[in-house]
Every structure is written in C-alpha cells, then in structure tokens.
CSV table of C-alpha atoms in Angstrom, one decimal:
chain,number,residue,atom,x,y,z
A,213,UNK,CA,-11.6,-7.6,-19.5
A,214,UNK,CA,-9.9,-8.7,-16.4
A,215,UNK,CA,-11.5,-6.9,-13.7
A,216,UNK,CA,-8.6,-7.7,-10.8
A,217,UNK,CA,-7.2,-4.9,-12.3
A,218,UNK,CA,-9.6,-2.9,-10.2
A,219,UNK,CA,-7.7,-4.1,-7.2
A,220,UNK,CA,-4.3,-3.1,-8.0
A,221,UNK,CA,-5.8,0.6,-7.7
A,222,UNK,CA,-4.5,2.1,-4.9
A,223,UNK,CA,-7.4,3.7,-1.9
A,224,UNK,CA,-7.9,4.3,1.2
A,225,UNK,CA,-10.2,3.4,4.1
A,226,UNK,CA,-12.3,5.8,5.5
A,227,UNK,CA,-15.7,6.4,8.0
A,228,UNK,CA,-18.1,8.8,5.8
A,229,UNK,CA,-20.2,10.1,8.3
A,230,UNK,CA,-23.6,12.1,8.0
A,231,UNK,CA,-26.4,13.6,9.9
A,232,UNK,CA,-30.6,13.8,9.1
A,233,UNK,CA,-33.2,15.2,11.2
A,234,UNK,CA,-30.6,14.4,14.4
A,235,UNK,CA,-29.8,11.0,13.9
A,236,UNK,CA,-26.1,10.3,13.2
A,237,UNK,CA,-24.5,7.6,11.0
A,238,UNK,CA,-21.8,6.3,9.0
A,239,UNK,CA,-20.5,3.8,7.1
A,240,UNK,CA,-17.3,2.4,5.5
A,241,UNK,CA,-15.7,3.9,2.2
A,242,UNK,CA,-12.5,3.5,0.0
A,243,UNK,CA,-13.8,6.3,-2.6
A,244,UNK,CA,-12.2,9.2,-1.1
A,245,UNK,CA,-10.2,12.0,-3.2
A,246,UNK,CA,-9.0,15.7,-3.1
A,247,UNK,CA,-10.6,17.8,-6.2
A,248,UNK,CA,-9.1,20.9,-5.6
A,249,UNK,CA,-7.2,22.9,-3.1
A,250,UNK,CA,-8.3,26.4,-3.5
A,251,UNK,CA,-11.0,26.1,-2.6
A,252,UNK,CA,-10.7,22.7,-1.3
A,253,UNK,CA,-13.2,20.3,-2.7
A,254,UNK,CA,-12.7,16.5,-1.9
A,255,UNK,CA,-15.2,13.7,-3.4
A,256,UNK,CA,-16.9,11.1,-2.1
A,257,UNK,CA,-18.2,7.8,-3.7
A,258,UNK,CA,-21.6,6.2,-1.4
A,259,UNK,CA,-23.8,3.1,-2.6
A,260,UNK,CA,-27.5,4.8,-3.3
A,261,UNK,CA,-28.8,1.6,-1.0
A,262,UNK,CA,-26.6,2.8,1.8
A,263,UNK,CA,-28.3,4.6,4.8
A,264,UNK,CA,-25.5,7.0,5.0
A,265,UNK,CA,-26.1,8.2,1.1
A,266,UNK,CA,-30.0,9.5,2.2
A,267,UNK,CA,-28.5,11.1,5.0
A,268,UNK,CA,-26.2,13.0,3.3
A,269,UNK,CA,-28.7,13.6,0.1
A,270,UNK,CA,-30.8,15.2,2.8
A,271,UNK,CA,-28.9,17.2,5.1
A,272,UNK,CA,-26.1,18.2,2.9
A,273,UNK,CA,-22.9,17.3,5.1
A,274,UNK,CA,-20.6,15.1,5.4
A,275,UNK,CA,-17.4,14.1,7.5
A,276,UNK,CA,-14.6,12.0,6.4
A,277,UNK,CA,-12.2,9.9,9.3
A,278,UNK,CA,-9.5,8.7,8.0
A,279,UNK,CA,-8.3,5.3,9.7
A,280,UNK,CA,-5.2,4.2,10.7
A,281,UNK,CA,-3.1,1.6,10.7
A,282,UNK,CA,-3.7,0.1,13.9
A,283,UNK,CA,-7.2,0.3,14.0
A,284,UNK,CA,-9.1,-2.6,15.4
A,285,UNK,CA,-10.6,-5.2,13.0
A,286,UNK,CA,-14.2,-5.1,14.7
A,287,UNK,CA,-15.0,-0.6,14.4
A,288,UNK,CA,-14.4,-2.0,10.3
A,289,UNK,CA,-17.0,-4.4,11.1
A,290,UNK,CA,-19.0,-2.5,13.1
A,291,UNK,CA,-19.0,0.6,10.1
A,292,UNK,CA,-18.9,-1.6,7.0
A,293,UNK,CA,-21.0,-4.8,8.0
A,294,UNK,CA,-23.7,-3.6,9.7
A,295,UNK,CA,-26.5,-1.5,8.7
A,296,UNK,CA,-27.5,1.6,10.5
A,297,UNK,CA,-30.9,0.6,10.1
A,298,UNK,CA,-30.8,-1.8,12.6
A,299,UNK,CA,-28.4,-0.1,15.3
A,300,UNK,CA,-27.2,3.3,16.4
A,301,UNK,CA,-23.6,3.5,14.7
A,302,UNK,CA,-22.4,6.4,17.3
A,303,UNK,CA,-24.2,5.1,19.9
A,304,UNK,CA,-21.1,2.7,21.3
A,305,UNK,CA,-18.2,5.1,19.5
A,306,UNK,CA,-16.3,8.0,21.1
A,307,UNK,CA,-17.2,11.2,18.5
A,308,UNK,CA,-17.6,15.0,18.4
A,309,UNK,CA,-19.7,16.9,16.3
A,310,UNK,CA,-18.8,19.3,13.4
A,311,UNK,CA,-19.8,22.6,12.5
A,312,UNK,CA,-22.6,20.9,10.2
A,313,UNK,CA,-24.1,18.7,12.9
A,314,UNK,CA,-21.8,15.7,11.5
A,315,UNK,CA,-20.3,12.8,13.5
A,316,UNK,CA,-16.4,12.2,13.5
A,317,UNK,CA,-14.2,9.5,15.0
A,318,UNK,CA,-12.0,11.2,18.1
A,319,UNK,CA,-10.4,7.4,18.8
A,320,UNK,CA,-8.9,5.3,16.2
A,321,UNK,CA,-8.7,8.1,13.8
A,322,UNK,CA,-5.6,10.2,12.7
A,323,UNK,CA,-7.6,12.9,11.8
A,324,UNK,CA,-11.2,14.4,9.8
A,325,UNK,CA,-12.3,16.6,7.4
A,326,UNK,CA,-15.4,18.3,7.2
A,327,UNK,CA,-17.4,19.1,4.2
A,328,UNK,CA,-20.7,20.9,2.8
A,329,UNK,CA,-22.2,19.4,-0.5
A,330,UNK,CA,-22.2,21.8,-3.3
A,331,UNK,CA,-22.5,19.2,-6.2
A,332,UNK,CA,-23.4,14.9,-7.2
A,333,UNK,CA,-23.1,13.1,-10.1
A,334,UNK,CA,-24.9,10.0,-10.2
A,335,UNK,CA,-22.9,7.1,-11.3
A,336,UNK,CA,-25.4,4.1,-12.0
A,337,UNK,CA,-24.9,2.3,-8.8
A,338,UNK,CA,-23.4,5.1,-6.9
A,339,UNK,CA,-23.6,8.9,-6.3
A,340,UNK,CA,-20.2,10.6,-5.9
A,341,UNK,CA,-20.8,13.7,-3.8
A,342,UNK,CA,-18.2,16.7,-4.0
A,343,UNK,CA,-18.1,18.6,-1.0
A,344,UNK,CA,-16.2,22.1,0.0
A,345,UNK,CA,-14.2,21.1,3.2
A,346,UNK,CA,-14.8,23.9,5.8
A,347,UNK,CA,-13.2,22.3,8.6
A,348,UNK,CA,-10.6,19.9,8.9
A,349,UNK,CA,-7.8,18.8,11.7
A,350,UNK,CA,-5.2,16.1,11.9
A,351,UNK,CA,-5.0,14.1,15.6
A,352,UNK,CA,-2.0,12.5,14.9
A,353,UNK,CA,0.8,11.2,12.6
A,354,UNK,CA,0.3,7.4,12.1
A,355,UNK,CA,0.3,6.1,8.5
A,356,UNK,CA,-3.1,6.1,7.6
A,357,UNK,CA,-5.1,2.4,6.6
A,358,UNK,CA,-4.8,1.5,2.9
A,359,UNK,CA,-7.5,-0.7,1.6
A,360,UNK,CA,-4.5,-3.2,0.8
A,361,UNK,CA,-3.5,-3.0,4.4
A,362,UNK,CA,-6.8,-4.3,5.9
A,363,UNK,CA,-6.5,-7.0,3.4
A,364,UNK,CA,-3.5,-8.1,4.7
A,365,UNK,CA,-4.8,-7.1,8.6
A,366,UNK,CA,-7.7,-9.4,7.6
A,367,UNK,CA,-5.1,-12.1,6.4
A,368,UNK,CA,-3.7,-11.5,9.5
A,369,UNK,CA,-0.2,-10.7,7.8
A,370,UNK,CA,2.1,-7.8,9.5
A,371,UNK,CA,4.0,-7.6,6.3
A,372,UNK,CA,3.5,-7.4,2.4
A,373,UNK,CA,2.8,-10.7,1.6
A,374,UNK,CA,5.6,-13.1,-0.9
A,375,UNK,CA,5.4,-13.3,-4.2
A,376,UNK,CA,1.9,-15.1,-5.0
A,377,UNK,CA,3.0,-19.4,-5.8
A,378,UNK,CA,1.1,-21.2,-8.2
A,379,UNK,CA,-2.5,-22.4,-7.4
A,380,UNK,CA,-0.9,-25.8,-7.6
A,381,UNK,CA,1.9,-25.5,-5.2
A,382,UNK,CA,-0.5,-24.1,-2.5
A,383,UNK,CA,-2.9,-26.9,-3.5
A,384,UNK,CA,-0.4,-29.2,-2.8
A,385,UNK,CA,1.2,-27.4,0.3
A,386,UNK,CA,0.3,-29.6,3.6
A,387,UNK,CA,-0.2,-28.3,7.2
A,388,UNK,CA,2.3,-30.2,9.4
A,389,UNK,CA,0.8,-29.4,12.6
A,390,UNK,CA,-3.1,-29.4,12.7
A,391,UNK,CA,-3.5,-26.9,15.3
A,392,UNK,CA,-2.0,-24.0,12.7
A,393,UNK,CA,-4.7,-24.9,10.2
A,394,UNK,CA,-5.8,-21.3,9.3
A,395,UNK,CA,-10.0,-20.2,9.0
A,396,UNK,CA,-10.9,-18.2,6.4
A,397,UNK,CA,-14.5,-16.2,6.9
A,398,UNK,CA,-16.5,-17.0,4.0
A,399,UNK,CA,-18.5,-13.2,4.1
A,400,UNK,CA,-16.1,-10.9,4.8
A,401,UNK,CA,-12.6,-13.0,4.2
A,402,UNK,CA,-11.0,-12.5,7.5
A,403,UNK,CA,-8.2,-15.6,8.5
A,404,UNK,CA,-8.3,-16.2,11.6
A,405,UNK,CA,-4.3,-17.2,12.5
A,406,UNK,CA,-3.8,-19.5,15.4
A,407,UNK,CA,-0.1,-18.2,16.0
A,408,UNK,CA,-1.8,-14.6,16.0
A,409,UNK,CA,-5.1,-16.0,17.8
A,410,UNK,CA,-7.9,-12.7,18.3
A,411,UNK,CA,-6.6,-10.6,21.3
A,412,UNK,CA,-9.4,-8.3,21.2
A,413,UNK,CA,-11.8,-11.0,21.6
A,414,UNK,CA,-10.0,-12.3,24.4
A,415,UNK,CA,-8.3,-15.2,22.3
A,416,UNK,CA,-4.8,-15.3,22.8
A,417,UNK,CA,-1.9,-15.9,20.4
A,418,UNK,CA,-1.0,-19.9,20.2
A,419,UNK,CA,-4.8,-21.1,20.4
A,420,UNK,CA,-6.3,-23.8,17.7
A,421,UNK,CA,-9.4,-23.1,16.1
A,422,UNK,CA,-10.8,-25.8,17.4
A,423,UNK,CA,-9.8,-24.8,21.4
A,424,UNK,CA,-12.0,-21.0,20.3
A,425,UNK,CA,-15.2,-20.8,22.3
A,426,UNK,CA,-18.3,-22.1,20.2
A,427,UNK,CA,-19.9,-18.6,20.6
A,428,UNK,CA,-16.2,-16.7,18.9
A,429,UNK,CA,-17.6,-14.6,16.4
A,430,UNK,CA,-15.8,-12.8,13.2
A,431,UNK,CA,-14.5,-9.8,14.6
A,432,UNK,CA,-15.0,-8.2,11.6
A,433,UNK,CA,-18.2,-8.5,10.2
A,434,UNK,CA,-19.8,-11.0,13.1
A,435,UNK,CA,-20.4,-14.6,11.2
A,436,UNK,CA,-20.8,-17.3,13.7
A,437,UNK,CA,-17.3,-19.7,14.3
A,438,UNK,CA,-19.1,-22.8,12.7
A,439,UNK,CA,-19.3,-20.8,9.1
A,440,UNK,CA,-16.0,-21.0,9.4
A,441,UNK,CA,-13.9,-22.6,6.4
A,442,UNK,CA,-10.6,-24.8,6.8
A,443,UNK,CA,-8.0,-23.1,4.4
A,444,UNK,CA,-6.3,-25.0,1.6
C-alpha cells in the first residue's frame, strides 16, 4: 500500500478549542467535517494523548477556528508544537468565550463554530467527536488555510509548486550562490528561504542563513538554528 496517497486528501487547518474545570486550551487539527445540516452536526478527529481530547471528553464542548491564509507561521507552532501541559495556550492569544465556556480565535481567524458533544467513536489512535453546532459566525472572507497551503507556507512557496523533477535532477541541481542555500527544519519541515528571510522574527528578506542570529529559532515549532539542515 502506498500510504502518500493519504496526502493527496484534501483538509483543512483548524484550532479545536475546549474548556475543563476553567482552564482553556487548544490544539491544531486537519480532521474537520460537516455531518449534517439540519441539525447541523460537524465532526472532529483529536489524538487520545492530546490535552485538548480530555478536555473535551470532560466538559462536552468544543470550538472550531478556521485559519486563514495569511496566518502567521509561529500561532501553527504555538497550537500544534507545543503542549498545553507545559503553557497556557490562551494566555498570549486574543479570544472570546462561547456560550459553552469554550475559547475561540478573534485574530487570525475568518471565523468559528461552536459545538456541544452528543456522540464519539473511538478510532484506535483517535476519538472522532460529533458535535451539534449551536453557535457559529464568520469574521471575514479570506480563503481559508488548506493543509496543502501551510505546506507550501512552510516551504516558503507563494504559489503551487512545478511539477515535482526526478530525485536525480535535484540531486544533481547545484546552488550558484551560497548565500541562497535553503534550511530545511528537521522536526517540523519548515525551509527557511534567504530571498524570503523570517519578517516576523525580525529577519529581513535577502539575509544568509549563516548572517541569522545564533539564538533564531523555527518559527514554527521552535527548534534551535544549529539543528538546522543544508538542503540538497
């Protein structure tokens, strides 16, 4: 079986959001999907190991942000590779709470739904919670983030990338100027681009990898600039 099939899938990228005993957290997800639309019932795939699946197991809620397009490499990071055991996930984001008690994005978001669980299935690794949305708004009308999007974001690509060469011509494919040799993060995959350089993190566009400062991190999931790897 080739399993890249799995990739050529199309999903979205969302914040799935939950609430226990007041605390607040949330967590990255691509398993997102309408059921039904009278009434409307939306599902919702969450790793058991994730903090976010025992919130929701317990309280019953859940919110869904959808991303857009433009939304900054390091909230991914800061949702998807980091655990809220160790830090307060709403504590540095802009949010509102739901009817349910449930946290939802109000910046880099185009909008939210809100649900209440009314049945799970447990799927081996996973439990895919279906939820009756009782409240829902749009905020506005960018295209939303695909999970094929942030790959390319992550490649740091602003288009659909050419038709894929054969390993053996990239092999073979030489960098004529040194200081456009692109980075690849080994843990999360990001690339960092010297012609695009890291404007959030103060790098500007035209800057080597080797002129970053020694304490650059990933911007998305936070892996130190000497784990860095040169790319073929």
């Amino acid at each position: 079986m080739d399993a890249n099939i799995f990739r050529k899938i199309s999903y979205g990228l969302y914040v799935i959001s939950s609430t226990m005993e007041g605390k607040l957290n949330g967590q990255m997800a691509n398993t997102v999907f309408q059921i039904t639309s009278d009434p409307a019932l939306v599902g919702i795939g969450v790793n058991k190991n994730n903090l976010t699946n025992q919130f929701i197991k317990n309280s019953g809620v859940f919110t869904v942000s959808i991303l857009p397009q433009s939304v900054p490499l390091d909230l991914i990071g800061h949702f998807g590779f980091k655990s809220g055991r160790e830090i307060e996930k709403y504590a540095s984001v802009p949010f509102q709470l739901g009817e349910t008690g449930a946290p939802y994005l109000v910046e880099n978001s185009i909008g939210y739904l809100e649900a209440e669980v009314v049945d799970s299935i447990d799927v081996h690794t996973h439990t895919v919670f279906i939820g009756k949305v009782i409240n829902a708004a749009v905020f506005s009308e960018e295209e939303p983030l695909t999970y094929a999007y942030y790959h390319l974001l992550k490649r740091g690509e602003a288009k659909p990338p050419e038709p894929s060469r054969p390993v053996a011509e990239k092999k073979e494919a030489k960098i004529a100027d040194p200081r456009l040799q692109k980075y690849e993060c080994p843990i999360c995959g990001y690339i960092y681009d010297p012609e695009a350089g890291d404007p959030d993190s103060g790098i500007s566009p035209g800057t080597a990898f080797a002129d970053i400062p020694d304490d650059w991190v990933c911007p998305v999931c936070g892996v130190s600039k000497d784990q860095f790897e040169p790319m073929a």
